[in-house]
Short mmCIF file of C-alpha atoms in Angstrom, two decimals:
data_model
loop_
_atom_site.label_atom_id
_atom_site.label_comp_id
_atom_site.label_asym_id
_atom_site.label_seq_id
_atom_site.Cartn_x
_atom_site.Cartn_y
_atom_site.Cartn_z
CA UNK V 1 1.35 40.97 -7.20
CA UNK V 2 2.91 37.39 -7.66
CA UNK V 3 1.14 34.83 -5.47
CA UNK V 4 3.79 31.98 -3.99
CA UNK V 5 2.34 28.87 -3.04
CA UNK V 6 3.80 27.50 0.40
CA UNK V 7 5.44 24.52 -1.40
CA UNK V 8 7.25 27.23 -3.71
CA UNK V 9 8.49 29.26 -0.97
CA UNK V 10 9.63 25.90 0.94
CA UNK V 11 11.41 24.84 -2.10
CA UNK V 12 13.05 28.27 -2.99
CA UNK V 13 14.13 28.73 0.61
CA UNK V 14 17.14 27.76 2.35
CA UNK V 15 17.37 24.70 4.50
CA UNK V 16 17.02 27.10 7.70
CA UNK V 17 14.13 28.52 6.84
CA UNK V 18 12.75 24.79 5.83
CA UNK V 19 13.77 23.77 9.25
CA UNK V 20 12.25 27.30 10.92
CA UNK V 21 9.11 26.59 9.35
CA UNK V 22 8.76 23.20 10.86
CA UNK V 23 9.36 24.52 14.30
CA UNK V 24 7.39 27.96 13.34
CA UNK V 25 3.92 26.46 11.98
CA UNK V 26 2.96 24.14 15.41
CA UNK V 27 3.59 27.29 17.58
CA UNK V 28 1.62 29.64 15.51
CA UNK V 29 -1.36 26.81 15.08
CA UNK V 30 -1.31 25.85 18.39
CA UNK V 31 -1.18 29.85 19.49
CA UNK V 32 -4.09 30.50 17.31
CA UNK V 33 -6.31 27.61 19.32
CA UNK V 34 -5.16 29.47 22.32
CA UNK V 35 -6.39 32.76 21.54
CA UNK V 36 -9.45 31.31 19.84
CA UNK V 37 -10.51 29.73 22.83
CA UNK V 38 -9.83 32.92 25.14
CA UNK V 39 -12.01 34.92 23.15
CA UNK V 40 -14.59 31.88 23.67
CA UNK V 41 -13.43 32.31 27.49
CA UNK V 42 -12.27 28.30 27.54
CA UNK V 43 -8.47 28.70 26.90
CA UNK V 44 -7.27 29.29 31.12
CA UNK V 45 -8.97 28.13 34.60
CA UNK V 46 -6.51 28.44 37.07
CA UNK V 47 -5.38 25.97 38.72
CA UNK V 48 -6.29 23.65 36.04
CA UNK V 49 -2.56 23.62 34.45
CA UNK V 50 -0.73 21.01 32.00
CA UNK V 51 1.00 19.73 35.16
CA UNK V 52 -1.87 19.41 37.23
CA UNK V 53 -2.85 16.96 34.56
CA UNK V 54 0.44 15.50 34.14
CA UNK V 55 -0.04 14.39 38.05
CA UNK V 56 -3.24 12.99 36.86
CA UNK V 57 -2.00 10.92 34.34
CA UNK V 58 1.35 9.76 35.62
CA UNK V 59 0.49 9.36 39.92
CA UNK V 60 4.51 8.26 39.87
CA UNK V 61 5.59 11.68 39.62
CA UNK V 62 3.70 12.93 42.46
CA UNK V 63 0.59 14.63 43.35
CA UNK V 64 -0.38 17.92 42.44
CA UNK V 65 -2.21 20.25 44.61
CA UNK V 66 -3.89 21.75 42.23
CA UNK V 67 -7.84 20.54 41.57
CA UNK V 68 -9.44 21.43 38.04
CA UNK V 69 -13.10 22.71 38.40
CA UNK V 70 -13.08 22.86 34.44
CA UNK V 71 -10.98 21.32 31.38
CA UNK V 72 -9.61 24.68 29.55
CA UNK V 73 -7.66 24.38 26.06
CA UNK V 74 -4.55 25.00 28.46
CA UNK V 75 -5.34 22.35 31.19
CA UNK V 76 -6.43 20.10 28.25
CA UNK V 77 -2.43 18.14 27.76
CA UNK V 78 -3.57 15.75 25.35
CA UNK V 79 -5.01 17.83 23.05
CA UNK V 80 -2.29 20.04 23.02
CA UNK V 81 0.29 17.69 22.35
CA UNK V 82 -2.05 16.41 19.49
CA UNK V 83 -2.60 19.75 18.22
CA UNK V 84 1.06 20.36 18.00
CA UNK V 85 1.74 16.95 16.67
CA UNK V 86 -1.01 17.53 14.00
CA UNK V 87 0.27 20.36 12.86
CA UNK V 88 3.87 19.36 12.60
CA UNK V 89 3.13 16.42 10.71
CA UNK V 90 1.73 19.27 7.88
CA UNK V 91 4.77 21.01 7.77
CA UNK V 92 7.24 18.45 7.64
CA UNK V 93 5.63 16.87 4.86
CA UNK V 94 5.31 20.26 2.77
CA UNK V 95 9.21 20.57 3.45
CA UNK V 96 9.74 16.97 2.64
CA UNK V 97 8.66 17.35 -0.61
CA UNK V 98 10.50 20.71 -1.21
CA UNK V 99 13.36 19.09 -0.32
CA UNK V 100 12.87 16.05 -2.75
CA UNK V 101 12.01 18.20 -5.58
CA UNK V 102 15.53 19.77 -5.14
CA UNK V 103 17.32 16.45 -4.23
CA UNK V 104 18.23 16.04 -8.06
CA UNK V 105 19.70 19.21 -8.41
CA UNK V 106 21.04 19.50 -5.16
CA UNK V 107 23.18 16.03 -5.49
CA UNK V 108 24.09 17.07 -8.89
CA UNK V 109 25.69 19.90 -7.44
CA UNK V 110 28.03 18.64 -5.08
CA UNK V 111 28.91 16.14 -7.19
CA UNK V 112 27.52 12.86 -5.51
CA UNK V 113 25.72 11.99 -8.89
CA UNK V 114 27.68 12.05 -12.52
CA UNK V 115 24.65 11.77 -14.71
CA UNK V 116 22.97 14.84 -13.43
CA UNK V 117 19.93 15.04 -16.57
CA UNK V 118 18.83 11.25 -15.82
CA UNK V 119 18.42 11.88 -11.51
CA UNK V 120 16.42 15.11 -11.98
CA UNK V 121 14.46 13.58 -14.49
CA UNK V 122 13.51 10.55 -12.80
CA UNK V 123 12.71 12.00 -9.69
CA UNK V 124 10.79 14.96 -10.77
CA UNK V 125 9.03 11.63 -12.81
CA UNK V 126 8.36 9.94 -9.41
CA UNK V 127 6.73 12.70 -7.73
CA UNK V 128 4.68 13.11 -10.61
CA UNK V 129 3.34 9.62 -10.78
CA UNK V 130 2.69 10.26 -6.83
CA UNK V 131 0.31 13.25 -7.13
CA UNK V 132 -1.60 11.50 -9.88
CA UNK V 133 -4.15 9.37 -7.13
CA UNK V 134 -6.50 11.93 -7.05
CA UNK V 135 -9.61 9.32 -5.52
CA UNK V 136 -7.06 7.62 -3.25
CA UNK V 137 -6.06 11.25 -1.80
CA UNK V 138 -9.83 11.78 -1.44
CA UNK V 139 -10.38 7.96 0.43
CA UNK V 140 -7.61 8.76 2.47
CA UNK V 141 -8.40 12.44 3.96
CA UNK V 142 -12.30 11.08 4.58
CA UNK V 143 -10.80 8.03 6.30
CA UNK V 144 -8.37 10.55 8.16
CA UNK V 145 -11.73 12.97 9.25
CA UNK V 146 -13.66 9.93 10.17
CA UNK V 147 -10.98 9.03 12.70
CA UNK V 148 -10.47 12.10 14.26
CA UNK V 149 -14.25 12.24 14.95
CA UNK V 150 -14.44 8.71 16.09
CA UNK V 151 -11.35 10.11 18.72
CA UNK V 152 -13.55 13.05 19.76
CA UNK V 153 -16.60 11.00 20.17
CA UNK V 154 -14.67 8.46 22.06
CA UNK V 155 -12.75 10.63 24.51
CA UNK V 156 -16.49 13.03 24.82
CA UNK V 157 -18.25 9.91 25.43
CA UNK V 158 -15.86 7.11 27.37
CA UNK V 159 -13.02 9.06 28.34
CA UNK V 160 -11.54 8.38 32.10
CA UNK V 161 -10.57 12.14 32.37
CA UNK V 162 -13.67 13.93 33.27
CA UNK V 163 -14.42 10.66 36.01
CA UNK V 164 -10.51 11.08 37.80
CA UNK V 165 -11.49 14.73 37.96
CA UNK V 166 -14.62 14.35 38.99
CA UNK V 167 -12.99 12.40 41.95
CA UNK V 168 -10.06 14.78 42.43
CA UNK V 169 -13.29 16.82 43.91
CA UNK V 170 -15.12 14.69 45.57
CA UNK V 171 -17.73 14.17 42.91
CA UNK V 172 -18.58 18.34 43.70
CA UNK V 173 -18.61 18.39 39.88
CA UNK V 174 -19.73 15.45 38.42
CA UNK V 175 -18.09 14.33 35.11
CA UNK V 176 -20.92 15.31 32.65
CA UNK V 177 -20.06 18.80 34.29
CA UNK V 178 -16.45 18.51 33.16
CA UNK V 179 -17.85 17.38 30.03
CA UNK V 180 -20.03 20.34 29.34
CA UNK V 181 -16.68 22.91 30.42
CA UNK V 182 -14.67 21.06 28.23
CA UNK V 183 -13.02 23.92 25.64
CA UNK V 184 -13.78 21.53 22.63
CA UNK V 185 -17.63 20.78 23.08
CA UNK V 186 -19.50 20.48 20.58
CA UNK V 187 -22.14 21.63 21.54
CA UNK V 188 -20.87 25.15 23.13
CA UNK V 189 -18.59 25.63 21.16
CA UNK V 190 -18.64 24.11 17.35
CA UNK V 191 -16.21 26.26 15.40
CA UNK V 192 -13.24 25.54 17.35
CA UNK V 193 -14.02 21.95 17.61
CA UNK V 194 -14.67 21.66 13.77
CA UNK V 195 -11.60 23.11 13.37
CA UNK V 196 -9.56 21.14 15.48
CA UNK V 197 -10.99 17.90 14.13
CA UNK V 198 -10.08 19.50 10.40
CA UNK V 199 -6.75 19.92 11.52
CA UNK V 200 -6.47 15.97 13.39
CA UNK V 201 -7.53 14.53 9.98
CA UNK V 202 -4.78 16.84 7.86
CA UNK V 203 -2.28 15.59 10.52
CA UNK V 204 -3.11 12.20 9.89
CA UNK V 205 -3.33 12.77 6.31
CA UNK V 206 -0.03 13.89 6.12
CA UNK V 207 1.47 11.41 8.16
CA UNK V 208 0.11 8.38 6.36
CA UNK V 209 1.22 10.32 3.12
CA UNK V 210 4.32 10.85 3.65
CA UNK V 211 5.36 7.47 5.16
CA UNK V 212 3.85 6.10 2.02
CA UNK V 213 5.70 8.43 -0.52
CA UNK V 214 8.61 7.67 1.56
CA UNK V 215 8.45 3.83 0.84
CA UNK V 216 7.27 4.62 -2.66
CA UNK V 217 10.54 6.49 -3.15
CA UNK V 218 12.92 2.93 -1.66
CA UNK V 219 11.30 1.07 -3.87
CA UNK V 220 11.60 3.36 -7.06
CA UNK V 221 14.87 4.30 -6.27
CA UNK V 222 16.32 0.65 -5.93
CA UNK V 223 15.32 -0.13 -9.83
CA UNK V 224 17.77 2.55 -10.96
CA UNK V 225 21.42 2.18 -11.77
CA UNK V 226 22.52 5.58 -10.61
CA UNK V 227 26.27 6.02 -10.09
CA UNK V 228 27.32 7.08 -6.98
CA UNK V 229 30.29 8.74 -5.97
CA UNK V 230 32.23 10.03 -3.08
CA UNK V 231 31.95 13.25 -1.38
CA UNK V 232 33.82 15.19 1.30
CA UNK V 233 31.16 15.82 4.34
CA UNK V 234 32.14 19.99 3.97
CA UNK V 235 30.63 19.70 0.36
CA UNK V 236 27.09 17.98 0.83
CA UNK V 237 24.69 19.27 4.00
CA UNK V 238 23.44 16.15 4.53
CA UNK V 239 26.53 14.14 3.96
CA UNK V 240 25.73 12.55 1.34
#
């Protein structure tokens, strides 16, 4: 049985399954959160909705009628959008780098680069001199996990949330009550909040690496005299 790793399949596959993936990967993370926090009974409490606390956080749209007596993983809209968010920024980066460890051959083919040896070469060259920061990876990840728990800590401890609902009922549930219902606490329920704070610092990881391979791509690329030549849009995906 041959084992592929995901960057191999990303790089063998065809630019619609690159671009399914990236759509693919958030749902399926941010599906498995979902059913991981029904079976820890925290993922629905009706009425609490996304667009109940839409209304909370924009009043210019309107108010809802709708009053959360709990924060569930459903109800919870910024941690969705982060979760989704998180784990796109994973997935385009793997197909990023797919893509640029094809770019040489893939401009050699359509015949936007005449010296096809020296592009391939050099880029494969680049990419190589990129993964070879082994204690920088390392700094950056820890810096990434630290941040994501300073977010959790800050939004557990100071966040405005759990006081406007508090006051959407009248103080009937005080905040430290929305606190403890809250689908990622710590304290009732650890795995899924480990895990989500694992996946906020890969997000972040990514992100910050791939903006920084990005620039140290321009500025690698602008020492080299590659000839460039011109070709028809029906020949090159991404138009040259």
């Amino acid at each position: 049985m041959v084992i592929v790793s995901p960057l191999g399949f990303l790089r063998d596959a065809s630019k619609t399954c690159q671009d399914a993936v990236m759509i693919v990967f958030p749902v399926v993370v941010t599906a498995g959160f979902l059913l991981a926090c029904m079976g820890a009974g925290t993922a629905f409490a009706s009425p609490c909705s996304p667009s109940t606390m839409l209304h909370l956080a924009i009043p210019q749209i309107g108010e809802s009628d709708d009053t959360c007596t709990s924060l569930p993983f459903w109800g919870d809209l910024a941690s969705i959008t982060l979760t989704i968010t998180a784990s796109l920024s994973v997935a385009v980066h793997f197909v990023f780098v797919a893509r640029l460890q094809r770019l040489g051959e893939r401009l050699t083919a359509t015949g936007l680069v005449v010296r096809t040896g020296q592009l391939r070469d050099e880029l494969e060259g680049h990419l190589l001199k990129w993964k070879c920061h082994p204690v920088l990876r390392i700094l950056l990840l820890l810096t990434c996990f630290l941040a994501a728990v300073f977010f959790y800590r800050h939004t557990h401890d100071k966040s405005q949330v759990f006081d406007a609902l508090s006051e959407q009922t009248d103080d009937r549930i005080s905040p430290e009550g929305f606190e403890e219902s809250w689908w990622m606490n710590f304290g009732n329920h650890p795995f899924i909040t480990s895990f989500w704070l694992l996946l906020g610092a890969a997000g972040g990881y990514y992100a910050v690496k791939q903006g920084a391979l990005y620039l140290y791509l321009v500025r690698e690329i602008r020492k080299t005299d590659w000839e460039f030549q011109y070709v028809p849009a029906l020949r090159d995906e991404n138009f040259g």
